[in-house]
Short mmCIF file of C-alpha atoms in Angstrom, two decimals:
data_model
loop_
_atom_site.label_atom_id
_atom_site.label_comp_id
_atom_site.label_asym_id
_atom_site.label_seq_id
_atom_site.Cartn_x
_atom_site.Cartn_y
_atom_site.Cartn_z
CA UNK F 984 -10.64 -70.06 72.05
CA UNK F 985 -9.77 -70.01 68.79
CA UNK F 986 -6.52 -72.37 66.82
CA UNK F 987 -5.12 -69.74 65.94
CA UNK F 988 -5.25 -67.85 69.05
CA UNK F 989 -4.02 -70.40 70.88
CA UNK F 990 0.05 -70.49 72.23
CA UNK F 991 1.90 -73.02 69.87
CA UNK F 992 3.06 -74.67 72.69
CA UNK F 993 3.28 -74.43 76.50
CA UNK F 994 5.83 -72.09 77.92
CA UNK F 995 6.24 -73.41 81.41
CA UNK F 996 8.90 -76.48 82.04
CA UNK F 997 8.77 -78.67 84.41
CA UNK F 998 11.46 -78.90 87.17
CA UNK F 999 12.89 -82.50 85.84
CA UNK F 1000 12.96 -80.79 82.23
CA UNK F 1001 14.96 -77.55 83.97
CA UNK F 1002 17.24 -79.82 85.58
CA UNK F 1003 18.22 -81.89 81.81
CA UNK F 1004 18.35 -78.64 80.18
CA UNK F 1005 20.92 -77.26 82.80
CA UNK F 1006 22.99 -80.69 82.84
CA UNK F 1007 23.12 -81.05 79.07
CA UNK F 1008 24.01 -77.19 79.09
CA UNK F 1009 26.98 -78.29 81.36
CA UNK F 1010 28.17 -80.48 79.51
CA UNK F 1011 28.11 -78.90 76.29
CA UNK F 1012 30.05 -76.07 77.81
CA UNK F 1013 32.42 -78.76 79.14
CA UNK F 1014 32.99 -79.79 76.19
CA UNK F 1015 33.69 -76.53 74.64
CA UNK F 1016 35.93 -75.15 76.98
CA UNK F 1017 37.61 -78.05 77.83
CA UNK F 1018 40.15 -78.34 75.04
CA UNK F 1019 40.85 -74.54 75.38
CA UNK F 1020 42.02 -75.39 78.91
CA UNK F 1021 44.43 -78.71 77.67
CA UNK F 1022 45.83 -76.39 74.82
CA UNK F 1023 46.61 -73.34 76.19
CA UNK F 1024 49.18 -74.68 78.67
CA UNK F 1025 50.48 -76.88 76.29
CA UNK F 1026 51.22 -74.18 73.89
CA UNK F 1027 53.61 -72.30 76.80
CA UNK F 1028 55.80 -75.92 75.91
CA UNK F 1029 59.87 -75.74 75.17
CA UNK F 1030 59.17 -78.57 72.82
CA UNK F 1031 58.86 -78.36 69.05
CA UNK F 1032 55.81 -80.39 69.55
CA UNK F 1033 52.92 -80.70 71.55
CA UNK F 1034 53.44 -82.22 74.66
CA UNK F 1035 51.70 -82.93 78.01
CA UNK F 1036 52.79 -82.19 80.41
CA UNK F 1037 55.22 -79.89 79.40
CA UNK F 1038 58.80 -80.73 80.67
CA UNK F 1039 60.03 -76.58 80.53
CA UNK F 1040 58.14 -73.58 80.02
CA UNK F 1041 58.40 -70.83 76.88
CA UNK F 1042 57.17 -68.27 74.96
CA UNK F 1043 59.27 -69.37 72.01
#
């Protein structure tokens, strides 16, 4: 077989490497949907500013 007919690299993973990719995946996502769930309730606040946990709830 030729270099240039050759994959570039191997396509399988291994099960240890599937099991990083799907925690690092985890916590990336935690990371980006965390703050979405701190802010959105906090928005819903009586207060002029942000505050947690909010004392009433608004829509003002």
């Amino acid at each position: 077989m030729n270099w240039w007919s050759r994959p570039a690299a191997d396509t399988q993973i291994t099960h240890g490497s599937r099991l990083w990719l799907y925690v690092l995946s985890a916590i990336i996502m935690l990371l980006l949907v965390a703050p979405t769930l701190i802010v959105v309730p906090m928005s819903f606040s009586d207060s002029q500013y942000l505050e947690f946990p909010p004392s009433t709830w608004s829509l003002r």
